[in-house]
Every structure is written in structure tokens, then in C-alpha cells.
PDB file of C-alpha atoms in Angstrom:
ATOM      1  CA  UNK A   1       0.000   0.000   0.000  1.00 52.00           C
ATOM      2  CA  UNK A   2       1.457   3.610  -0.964  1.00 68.00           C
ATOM      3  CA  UNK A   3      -0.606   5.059   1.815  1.00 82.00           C
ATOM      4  CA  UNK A   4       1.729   7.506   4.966  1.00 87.00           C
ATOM      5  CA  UNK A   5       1.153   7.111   7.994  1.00 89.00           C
ATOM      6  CA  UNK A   6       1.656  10.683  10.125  1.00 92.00           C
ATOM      7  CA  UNK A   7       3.608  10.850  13.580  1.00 92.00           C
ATOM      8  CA  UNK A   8       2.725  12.848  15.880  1.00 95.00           C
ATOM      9  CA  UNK A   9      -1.186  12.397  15.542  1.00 94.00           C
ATOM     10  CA  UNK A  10      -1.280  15.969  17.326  1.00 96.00           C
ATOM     11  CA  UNK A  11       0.801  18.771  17.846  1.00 96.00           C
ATOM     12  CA  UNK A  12      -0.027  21.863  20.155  1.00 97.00           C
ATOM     13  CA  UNK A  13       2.417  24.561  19.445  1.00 97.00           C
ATOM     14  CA  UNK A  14       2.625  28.386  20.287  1.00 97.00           C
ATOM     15  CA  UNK A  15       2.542  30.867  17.719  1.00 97.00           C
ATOM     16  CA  UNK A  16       6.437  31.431  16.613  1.00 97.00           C
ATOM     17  CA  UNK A  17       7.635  28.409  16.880  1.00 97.00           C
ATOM     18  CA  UNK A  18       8.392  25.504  14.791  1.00 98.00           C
ATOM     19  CA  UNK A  19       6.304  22.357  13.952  1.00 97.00           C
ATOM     20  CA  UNK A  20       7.810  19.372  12.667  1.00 97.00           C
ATOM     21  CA  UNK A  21       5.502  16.555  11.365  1.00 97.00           C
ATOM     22  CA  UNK A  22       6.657  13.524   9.961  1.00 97.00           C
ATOM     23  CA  UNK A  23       4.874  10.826   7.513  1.00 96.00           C
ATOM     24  CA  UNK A  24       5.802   7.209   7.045  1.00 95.00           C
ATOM     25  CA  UNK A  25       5.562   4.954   3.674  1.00 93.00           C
ATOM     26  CA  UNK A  26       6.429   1.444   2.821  1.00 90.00           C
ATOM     27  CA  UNK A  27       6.993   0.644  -0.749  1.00 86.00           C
ATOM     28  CA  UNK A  28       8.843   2.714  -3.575  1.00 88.00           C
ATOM     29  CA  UNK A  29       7.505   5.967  -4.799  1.00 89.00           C
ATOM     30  CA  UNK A  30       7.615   8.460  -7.481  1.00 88.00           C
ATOM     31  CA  UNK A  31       6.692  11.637  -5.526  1.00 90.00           C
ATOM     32  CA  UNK A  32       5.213  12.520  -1.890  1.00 93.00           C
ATOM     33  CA  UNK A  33       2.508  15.067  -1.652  1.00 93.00           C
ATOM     34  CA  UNK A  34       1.603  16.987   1.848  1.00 96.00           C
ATOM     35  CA  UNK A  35      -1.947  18.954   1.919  1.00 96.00           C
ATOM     36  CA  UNK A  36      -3.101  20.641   4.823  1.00 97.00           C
ATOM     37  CA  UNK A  37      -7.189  20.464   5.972  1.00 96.00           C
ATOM     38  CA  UNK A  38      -8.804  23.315   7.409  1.00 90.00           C
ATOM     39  CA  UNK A  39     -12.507  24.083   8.105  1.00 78.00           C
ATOM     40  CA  UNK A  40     -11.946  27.651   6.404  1.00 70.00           C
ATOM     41  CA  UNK A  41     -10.307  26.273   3.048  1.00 72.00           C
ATOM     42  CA  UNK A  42     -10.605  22.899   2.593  1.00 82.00           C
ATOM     43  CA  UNK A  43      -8.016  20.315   1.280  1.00 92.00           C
ATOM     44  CA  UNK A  44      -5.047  22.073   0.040  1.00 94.00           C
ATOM     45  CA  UNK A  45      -2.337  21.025  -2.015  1.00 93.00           C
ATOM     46  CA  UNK A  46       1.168  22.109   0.106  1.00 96.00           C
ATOM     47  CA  UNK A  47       4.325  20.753  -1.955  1.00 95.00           C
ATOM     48  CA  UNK A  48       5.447  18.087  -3.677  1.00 93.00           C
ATOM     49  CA  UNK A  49       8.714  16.710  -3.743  1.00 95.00           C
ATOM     50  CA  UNK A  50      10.495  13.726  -6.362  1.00 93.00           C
ATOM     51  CA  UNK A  51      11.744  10.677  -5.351  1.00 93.00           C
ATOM     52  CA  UNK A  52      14.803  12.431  -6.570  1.00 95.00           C
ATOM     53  CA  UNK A  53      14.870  15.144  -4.505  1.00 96.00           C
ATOM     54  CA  UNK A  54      15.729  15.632  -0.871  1.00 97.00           C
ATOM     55  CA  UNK A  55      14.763  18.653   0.508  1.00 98.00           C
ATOM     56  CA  UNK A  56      12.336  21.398  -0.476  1.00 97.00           C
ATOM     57  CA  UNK A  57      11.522  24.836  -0.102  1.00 96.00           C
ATOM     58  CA  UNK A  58       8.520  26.757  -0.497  1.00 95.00           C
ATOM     59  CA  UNK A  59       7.714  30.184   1.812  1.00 96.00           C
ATOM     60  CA  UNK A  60       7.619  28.881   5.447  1.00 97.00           C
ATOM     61  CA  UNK A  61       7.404  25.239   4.355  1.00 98.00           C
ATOM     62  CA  UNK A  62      10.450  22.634   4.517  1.00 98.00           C
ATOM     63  CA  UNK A  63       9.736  19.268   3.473  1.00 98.00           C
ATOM     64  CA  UNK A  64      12.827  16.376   3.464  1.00 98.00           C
ATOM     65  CA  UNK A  65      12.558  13.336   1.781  1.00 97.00           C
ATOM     66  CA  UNK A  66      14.731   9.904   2.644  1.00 97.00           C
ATOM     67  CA  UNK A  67      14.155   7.561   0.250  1.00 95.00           C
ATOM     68  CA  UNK A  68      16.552   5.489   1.936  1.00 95.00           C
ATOM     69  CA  UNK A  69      14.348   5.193   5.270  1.00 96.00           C
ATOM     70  CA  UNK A  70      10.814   5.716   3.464  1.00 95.00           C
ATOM     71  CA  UNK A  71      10.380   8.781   5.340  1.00 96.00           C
ATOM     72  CA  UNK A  72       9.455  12.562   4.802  1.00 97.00           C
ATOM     73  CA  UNK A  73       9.270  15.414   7.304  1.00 98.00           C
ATOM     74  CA  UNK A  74       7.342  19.128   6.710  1.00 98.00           C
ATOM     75  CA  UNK A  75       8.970  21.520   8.957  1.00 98.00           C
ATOM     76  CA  UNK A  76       7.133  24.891   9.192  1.00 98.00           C
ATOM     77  CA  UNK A  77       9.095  27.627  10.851  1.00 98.00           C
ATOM     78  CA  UNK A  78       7.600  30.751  12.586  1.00 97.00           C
ATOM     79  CA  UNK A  79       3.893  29.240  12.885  1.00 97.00           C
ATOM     80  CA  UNK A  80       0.519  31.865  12.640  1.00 96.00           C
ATOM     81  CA  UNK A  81      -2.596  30.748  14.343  1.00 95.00           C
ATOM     82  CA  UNK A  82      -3.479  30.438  10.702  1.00 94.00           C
ATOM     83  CA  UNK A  83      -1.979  27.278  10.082  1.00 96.00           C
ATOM     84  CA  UNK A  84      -3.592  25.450  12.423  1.00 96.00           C
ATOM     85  CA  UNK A  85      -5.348  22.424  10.380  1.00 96.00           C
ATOM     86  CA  UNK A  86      -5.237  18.707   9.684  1.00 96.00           C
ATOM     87  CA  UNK A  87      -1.755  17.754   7.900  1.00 97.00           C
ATOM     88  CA  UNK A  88      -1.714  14.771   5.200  1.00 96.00           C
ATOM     89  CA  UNK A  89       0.915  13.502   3.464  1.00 94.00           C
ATOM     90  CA  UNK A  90       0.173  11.150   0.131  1.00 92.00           C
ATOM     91  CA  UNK A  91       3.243   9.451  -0.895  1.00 91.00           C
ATOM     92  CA  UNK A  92       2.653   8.496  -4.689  1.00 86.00           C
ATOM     93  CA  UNK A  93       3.747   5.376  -6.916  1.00 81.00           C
ATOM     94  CA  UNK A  94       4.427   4.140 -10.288  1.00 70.00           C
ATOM     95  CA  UNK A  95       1.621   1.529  -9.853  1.00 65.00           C
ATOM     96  CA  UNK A  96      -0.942   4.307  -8.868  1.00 62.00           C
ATOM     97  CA  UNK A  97      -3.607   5.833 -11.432  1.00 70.00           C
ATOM     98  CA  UNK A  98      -3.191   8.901  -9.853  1.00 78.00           C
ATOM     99  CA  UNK A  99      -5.252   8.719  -6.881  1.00 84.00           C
ATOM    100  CA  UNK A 100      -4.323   9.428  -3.339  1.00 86.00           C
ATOM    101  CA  UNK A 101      -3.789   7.364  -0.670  1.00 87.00           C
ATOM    102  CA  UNK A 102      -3.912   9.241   2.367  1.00 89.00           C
ATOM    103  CA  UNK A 103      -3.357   8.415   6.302  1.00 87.00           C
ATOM    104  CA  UNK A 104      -5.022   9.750   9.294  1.00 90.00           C
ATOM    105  CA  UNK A 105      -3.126  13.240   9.579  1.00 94.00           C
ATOM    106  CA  UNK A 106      -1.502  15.091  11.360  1.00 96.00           C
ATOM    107  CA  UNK A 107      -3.829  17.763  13.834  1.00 96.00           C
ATOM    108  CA  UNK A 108      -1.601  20.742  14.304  1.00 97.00           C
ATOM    109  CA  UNK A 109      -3.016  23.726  17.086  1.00 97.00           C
ATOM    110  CA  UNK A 110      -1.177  26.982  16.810  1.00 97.00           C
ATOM    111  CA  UNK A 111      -2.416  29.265  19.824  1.00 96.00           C
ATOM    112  CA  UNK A 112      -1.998  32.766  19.674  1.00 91.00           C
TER     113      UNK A 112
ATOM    114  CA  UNK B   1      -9.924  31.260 -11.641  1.00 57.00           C
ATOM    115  CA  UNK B   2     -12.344  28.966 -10.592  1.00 82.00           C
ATOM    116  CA  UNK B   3     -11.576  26.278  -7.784  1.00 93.00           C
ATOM    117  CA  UNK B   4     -13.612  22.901  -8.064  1.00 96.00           C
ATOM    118  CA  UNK B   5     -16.897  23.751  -7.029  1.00 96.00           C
ATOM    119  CA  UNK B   6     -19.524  20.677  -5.763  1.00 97.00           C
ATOM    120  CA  UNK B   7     -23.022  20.807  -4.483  1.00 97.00           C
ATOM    121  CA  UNK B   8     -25.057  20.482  -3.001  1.00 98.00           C
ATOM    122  CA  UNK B   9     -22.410  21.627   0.233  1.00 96.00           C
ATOM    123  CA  UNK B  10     -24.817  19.782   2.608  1.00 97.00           C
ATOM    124  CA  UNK B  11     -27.303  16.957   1.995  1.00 98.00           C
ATOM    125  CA  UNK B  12     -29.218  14.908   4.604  1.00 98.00           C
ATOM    126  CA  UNK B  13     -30.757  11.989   3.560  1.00 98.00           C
ATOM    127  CA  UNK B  14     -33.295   9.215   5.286  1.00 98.00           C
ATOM    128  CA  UNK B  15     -32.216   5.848   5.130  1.00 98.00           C
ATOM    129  CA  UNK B  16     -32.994   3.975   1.956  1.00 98.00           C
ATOM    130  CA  UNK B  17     -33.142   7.649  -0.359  1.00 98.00           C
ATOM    131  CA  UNK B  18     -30.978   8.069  -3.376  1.00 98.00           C
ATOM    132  CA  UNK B  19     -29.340  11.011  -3.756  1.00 98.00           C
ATOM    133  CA  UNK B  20     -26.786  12.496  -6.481  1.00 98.00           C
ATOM    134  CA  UNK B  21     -23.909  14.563  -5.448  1.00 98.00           C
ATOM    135  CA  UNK B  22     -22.439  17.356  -8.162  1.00 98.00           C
ATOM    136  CA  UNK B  23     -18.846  17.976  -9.227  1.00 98.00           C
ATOM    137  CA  UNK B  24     -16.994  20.566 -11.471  1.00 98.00           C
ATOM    138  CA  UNK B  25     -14.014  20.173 -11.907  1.00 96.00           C
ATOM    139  CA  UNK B  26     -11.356  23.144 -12.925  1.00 94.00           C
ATOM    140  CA  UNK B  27     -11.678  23.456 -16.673  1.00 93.00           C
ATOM    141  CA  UNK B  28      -9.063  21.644 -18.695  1.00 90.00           C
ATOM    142  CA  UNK B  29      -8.360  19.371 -15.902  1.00 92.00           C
ATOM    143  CA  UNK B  30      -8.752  15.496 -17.524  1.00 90.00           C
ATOM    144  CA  UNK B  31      -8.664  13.434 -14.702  1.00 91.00           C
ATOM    145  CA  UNK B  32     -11.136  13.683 -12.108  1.00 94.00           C
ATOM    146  CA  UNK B  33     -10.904  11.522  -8.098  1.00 94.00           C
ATOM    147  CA  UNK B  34     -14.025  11.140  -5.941  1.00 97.00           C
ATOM    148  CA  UNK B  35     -12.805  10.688  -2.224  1.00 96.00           C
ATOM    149  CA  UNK B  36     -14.964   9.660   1.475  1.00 97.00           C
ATOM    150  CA  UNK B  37     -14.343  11.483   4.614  1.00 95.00           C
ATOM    151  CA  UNK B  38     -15.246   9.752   7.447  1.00 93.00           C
ATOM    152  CA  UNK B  39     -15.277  12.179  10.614  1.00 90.00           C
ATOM    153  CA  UNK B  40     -12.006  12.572  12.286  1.00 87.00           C
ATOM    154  CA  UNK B  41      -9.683  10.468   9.278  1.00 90.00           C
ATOM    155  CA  UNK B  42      -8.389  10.927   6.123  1.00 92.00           C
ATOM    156  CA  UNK B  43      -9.960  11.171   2.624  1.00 94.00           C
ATOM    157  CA  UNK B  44     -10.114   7.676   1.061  1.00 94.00           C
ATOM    158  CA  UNK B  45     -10.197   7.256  -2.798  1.00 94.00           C
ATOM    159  CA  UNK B  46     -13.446   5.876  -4.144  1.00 97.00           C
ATOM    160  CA  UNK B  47     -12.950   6.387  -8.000  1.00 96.00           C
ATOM    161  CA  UNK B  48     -10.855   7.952 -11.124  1.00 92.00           C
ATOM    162  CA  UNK B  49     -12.020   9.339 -14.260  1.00 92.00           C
ATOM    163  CA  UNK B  50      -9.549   9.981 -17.391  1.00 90.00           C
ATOM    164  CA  UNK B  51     -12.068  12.270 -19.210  1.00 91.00           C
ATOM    165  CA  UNK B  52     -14.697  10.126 -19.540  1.00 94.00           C
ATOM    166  CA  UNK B  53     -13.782   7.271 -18.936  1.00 93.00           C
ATOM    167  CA  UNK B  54     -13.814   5.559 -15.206  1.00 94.00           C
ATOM    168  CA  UNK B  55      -9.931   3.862 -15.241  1.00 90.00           C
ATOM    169  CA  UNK B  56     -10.200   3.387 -11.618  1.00 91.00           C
ATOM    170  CA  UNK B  57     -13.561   2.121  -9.012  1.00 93.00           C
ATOM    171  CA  UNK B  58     -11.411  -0.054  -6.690  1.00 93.00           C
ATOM    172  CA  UNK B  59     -12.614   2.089  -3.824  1.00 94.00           C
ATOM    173  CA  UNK B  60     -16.674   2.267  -4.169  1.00 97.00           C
ATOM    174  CA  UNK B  61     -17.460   0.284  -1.076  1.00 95.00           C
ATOM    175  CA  UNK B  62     -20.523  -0.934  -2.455  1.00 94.00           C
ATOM    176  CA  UNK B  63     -22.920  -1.542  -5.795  1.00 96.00           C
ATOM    177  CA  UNK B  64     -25.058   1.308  -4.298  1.00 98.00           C
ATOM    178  CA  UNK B  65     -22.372   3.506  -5.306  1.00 98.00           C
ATOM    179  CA  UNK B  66     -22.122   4.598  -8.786  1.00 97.00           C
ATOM    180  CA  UNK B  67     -20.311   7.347 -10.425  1.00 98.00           C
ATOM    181  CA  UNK B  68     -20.574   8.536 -13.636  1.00 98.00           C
ATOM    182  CA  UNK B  69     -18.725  11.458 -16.234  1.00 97.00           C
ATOM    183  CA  UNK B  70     -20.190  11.455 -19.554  1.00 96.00           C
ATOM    184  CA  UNK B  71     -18.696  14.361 -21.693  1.00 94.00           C
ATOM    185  CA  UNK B  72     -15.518  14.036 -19.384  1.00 91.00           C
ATOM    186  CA  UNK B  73     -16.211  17.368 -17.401  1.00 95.00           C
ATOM    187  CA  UNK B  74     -18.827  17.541 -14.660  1.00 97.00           C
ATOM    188  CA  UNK B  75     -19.249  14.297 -12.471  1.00 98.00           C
ATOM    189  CA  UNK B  76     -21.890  12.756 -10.633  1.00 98.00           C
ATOM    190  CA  UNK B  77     -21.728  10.994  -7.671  1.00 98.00           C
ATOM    191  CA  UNK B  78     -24.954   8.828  -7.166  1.00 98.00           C
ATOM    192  CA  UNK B  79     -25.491   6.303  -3.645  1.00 98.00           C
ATOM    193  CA  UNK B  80     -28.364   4.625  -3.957  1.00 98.00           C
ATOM    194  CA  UNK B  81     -30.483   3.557  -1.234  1.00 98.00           C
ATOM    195  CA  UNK B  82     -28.573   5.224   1.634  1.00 98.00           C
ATOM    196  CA  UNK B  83     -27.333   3.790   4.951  1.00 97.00           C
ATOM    197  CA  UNK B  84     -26.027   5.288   7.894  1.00 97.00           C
ATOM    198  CA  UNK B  85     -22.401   4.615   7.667  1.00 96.00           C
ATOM    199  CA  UNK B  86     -22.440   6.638   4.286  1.00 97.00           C
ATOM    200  CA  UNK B  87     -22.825   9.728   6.489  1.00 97.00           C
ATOM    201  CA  UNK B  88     -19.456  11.140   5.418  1.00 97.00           C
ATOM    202  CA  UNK B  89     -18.047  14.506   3.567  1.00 96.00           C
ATOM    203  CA  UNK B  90     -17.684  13.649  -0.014  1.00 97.00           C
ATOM    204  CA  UNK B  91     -14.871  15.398  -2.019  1.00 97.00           C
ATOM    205  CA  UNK B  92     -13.818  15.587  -5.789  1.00 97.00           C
ATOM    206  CA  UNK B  93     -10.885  16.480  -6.837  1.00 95.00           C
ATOM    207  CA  UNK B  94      -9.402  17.411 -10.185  1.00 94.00           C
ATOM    208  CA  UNK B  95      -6.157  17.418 -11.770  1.00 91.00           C
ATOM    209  CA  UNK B  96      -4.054  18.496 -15.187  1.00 85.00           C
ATOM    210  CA  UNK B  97      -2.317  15.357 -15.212  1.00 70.00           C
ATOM    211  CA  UNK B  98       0.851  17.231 -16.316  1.00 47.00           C
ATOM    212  CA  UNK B  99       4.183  15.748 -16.054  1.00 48.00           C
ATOM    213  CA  UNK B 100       2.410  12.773 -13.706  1.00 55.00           C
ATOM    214  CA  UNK B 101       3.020  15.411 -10.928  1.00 60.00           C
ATOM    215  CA  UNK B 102      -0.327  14.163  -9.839  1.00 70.00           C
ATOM    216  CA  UNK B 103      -1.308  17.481  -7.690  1.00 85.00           C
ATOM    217  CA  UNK B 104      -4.745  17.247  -7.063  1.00 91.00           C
ATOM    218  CA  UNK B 105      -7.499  20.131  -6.683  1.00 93.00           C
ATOM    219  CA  UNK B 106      -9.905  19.864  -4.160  1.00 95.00           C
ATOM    220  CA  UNK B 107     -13.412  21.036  -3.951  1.00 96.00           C
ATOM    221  CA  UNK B 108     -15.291  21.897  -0.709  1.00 94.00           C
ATOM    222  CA  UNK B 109     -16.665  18.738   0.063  1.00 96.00           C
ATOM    223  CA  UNK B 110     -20.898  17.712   0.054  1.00 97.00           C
ATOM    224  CA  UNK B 111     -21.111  16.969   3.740  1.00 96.00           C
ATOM    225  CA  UNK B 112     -24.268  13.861   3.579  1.00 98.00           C
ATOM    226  CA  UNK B 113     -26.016  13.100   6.539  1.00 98.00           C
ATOM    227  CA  UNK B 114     -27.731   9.907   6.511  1.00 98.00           C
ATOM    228  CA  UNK B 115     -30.748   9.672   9.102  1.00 97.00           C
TER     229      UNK B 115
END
């Protein structure tokens, strides 16, 4: 099965600091998606990042990827209230037609 | 631009009632998902459209479930004969297919309610 499995299952945080999620796989991939849930906006595509890659940027986002120990980790720095939500991750195979397998999340609180 | 859109948002049915759920996707988008939300876990895949045509219905849980695409643009969701534990938030999702990046395009979600 190509679906992650998200560690910690919650994550309480105050605003300004760091959160560090991490997601789980078990077979070979060709890319691993994160999207974040909210009540305000829905599922939301975050990054994506290649088998082939290892680490990647985008605004407050970090994501790592280990092929090596099936693992991936979304770091974001300097957390708003705002990004409080549900975190998925969807690692993604040759063998898939596309869809998405996805785990049970990761709930992330930001308090003001 | 327009997002996916999908109605209706909310739906409550009684036990045993069909009902169709609505999804457009983002124009020019070819492949189209259908996912179930079960309260407190993550979306599972029910089915994949290519256009028109349905490549993928491993995840429909049951024959009530039928999904359909016919000019490979807006899709229809139909349950038929509705039971409780299809109370769930439905979601389509849409993608360009370009590059098999795969990023997918989420709609709002029909919320049904199955009494």
C-alpha cells in the first residue's frame, strides 16, 4: 500500500515556533505530496517533492525526503494561528492511477 | 480562476433515499478523483475518471455507489439507497495530469447526513 502514515497524531504549538511533522511509507515511490485540511479552506495542495529530490523549499514550508528510510518530514518555521489544520501527506507510486492514498493526519493547534 | 466547485455543500438523507452529489471540476483538468471522509480520518479514494472514462472504481465500497462522467467534465456521484455509515463529507478532486506530478485540486466537500 502507498498510503503515509503521520507521527505525531497531534501537535499543540505556540505561535512562533516551529512544527515538525513527519509521515511514514512502505513501498517505492515516485513523488510525496503533503496537503493541509482546514474548516476555512478545505483540502489544500502544500508541496510536492520527487523521489529524486531531498529537501524542499517553499515560503515557510520545509519538506525532506529519505528515500533510503521511506520517510518525509514538513517543517514549518515561525507558525501563525493560521496554520492550524489537519496535515496529510500522500506518498505516490508508479503503480498508482493517480489517486491518493492518504493516512489519518496530522492535527496541528497553533495558539496565539 | 475557478476552484472545483460541488453541491449540493450539505445533503441529509433518510435511510434507503438516493441522492446524487455534483462535481466541477477546474476546466481543462482530464482526470477527475471522488474521495470519502469519514469524521475525524483521512480522505479515502473511491474512483478515477480519465475524461470520460472511469480507469479506476477499486474504492466504491458498495454496488449502491455509482459514479458517472459522460462528456468528461462535470461528475456525478450517485449512492443509492442510503445507509447510515455513508454519512461522510464527499470530495472531488481534479487534476491536469501534467508531467504525472499528480497534484490534485480539491473542492469543498458535500457533507451527507444519513438519518
Amino acid at each position: 500500500s502507498q498510503q503515509g502514515e503521520e507521527d505525531p497524531q497531534a501537535l499543540s504549538i505556540q505561535e512562533g515556533e516551529n512544527a515538525t511533522m513527519n509521515c511514514s511509507y512502505k513501498t517505492s515511490i515516485n513523488n510525496l505530496q503533503w496537503y493541509r485540511q482546514n474548516s476555512g479552506r478545505g483540502l489544500v495542495h502544500l508541496i510536492l517533492i520527487r523521489s529524486n529530490e531531498r529537501e524542499k523549499h517553499s515560503g515557510r514550508l520545509r519538506v525532506t525526503l529519505d528515500t533510503s528510510k521511506k520517510s518525509s518530514s514538513l517543517l514549518i518555521t515561525a507558525s501563525r494561528a493560521a496554520d492550524t489544520a489537519s496535515y496529510f501527506c500522500a506518498p505516490h507510486g508508479s503503480s498508482n492511477t493517480g489517486k491518493l492514498i492518504f493516512g489519518q493526519g496530522t492535527t496541528l493547534q497553533v495558539k496565539p | 480562476g475557478a476552484g472545483v466547485s460541488q453541491s449540493p455543500r450539505y445533503k441529509v438523507a433518510k435511510r434507503g433515499q438516493d441522492v446524487a452529489l455534483r462535481c466541477d471540476p477546474i476546466s481543462g483538468h482530464v482526470s477527475l478523483f471522488w474521495y470519502q471522509q469519514a469524521l475525524g480520518q483521512g480522505p479515502e479514494f473511491l474512483t478515477y475518471f480519465q475524461n470520460e472514462a472511469q480507469l479506476d472504481k477499486s474504492g466504491l465500497p458498495s454496488d449502491r455507489f455509482f459514479a458517472e462522467r459522460p462528456e468528461g467534465s462535470v461528475s456525478t456521484l450517485k449512492i443509492q439507497r442510503t445507509q447510515q455509515e455513508d454519512s461522510a463529507v464527499y470530495l472531488c478532486a481534479s487534476s491536469y495530469h501534467r508531467d504525472r506530478t499528480y497534484e490534485q485540486y480539491f473542492g469543498p466537500g458535500t457533507r451527507l447526513t444519513v438519518t
